[in-house]
XYZ file of N, CA and C in Angstrom:
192
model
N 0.822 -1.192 0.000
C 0.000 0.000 0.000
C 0.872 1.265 0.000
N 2.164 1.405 0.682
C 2.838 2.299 0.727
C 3.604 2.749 -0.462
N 3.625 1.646 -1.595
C 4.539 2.060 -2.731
C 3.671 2.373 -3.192
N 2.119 2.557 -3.325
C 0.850 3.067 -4.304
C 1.189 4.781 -4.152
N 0.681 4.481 -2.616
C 0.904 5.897 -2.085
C 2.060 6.661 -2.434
N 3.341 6.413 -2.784
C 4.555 6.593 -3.385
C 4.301 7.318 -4.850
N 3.793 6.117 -5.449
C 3.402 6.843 -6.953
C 2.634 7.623 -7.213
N 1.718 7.334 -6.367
C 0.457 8.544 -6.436
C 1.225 9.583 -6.262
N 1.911 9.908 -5.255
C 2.578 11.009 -5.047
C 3.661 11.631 -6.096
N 4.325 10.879 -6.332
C 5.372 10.955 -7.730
C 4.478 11.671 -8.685
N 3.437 11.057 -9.080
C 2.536 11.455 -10.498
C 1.958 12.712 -10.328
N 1.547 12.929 -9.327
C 0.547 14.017 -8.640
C 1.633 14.643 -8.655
N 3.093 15.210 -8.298
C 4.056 16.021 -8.474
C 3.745 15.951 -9.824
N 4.290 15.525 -10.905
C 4.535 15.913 -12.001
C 3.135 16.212 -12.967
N 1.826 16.179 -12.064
C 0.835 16.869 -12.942
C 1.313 18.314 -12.818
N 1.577 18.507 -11.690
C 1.673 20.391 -10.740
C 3.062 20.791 -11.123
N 3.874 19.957 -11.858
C 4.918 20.567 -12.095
C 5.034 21.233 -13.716
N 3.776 19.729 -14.596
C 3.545 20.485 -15.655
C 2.571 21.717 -15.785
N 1.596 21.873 -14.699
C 0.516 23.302 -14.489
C 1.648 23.983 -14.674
N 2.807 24.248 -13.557
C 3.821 25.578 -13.378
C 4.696 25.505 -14.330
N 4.509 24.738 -15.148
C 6.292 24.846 -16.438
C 4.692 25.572 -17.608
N 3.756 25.601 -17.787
C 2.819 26.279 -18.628
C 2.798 27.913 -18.374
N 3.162 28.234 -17.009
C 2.853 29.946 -16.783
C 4.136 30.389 -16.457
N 5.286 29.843 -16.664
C 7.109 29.922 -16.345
C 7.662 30.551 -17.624
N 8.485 30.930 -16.990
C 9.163 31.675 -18.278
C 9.898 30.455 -18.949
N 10.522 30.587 -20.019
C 10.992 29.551 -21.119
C 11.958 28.577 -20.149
N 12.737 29.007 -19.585
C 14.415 28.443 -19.322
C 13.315 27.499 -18.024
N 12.893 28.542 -16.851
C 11.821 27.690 -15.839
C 11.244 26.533 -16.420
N 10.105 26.958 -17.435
C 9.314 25.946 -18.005
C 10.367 24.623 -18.052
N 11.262 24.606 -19.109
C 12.550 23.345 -19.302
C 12.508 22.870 -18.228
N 12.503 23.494 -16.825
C 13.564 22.847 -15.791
C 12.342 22.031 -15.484
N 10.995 22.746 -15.220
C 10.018 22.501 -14.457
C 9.902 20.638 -15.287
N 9.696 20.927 -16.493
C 9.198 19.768 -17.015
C 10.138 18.802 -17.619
N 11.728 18.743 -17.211
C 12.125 17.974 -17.023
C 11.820 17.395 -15.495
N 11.568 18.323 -14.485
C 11.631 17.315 -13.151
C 10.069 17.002 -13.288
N 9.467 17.313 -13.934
C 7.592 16.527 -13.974
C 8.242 15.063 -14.543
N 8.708 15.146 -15.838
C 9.455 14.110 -16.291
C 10.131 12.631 -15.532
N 11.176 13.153 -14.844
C 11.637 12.701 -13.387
C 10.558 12.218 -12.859
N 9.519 12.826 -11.993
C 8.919 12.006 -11.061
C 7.832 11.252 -11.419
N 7.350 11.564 -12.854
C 6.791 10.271 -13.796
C 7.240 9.429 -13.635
N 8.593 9.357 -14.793
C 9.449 7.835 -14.396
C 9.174 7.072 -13.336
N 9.877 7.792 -12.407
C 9.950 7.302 -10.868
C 8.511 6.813 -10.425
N 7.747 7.310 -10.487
C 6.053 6.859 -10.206
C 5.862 5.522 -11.280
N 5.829 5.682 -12.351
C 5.882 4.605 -13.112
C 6.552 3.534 -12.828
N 7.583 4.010 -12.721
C 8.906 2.482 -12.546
C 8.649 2.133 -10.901
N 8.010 2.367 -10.252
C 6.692 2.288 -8.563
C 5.903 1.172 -9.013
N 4.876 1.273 -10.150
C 3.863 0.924 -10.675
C 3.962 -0.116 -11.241
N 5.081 -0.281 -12.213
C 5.364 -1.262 -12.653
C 6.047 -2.265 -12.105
N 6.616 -2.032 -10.715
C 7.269 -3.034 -9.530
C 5.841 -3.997 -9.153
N 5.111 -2.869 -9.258
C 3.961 -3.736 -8.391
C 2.873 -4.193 -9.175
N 3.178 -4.451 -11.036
C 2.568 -5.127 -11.236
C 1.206 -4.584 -12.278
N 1.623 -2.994 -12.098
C 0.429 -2.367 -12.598
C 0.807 -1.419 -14.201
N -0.038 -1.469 -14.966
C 0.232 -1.532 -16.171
C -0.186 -0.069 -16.477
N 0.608 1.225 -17.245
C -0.724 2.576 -17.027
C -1.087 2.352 -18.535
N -2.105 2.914 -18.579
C -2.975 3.736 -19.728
C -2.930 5.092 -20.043
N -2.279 5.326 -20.917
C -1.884 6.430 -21.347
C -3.354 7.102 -22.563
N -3.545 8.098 -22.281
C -4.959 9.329 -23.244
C -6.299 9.308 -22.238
N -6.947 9.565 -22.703
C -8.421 9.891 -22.312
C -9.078 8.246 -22.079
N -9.479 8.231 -20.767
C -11.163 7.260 -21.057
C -11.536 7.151 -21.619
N -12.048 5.975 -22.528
C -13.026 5.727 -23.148
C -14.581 6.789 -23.309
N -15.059 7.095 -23.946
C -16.000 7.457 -24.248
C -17.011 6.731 -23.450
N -18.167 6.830 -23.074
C -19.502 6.106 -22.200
C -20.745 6.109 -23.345
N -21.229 5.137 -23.795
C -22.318 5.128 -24.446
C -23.455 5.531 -23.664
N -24.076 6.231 -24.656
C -25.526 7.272 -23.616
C -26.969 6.517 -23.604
């Protein structure tokens, strides 16, 4: 449970790191979203220890 919580955390950094590399000046932006970058990986390579596979784009659509 603690390495979930790990990645969650990892990923959840690098959503908020790509929000702040969007309103950063150019050279910021780079830095910002190489370390969003960084704690992807790291969350991922979490995820994939334990087995869990991500899905990368949008949800599926829901038929109405």
């Amino acid at each position: 449970m603690e390495a979930l919580r790990r990645a969650a955390t990892h990923l959840a950094a690098a959503q908020l790191l790509e929000r702040r590399a969007q309103a950063a000046n150019p050279v910021l932006a780079g830095l910002l979203r190489e370390r969003a970058r960084e704690r992807r990986r790291r969350g991922e390579h979490i995820l994939a220890g334990l087995g869990v596979r991500l899905v990368r784009g949008r949800p599926p659509a829901r038929p109405c």
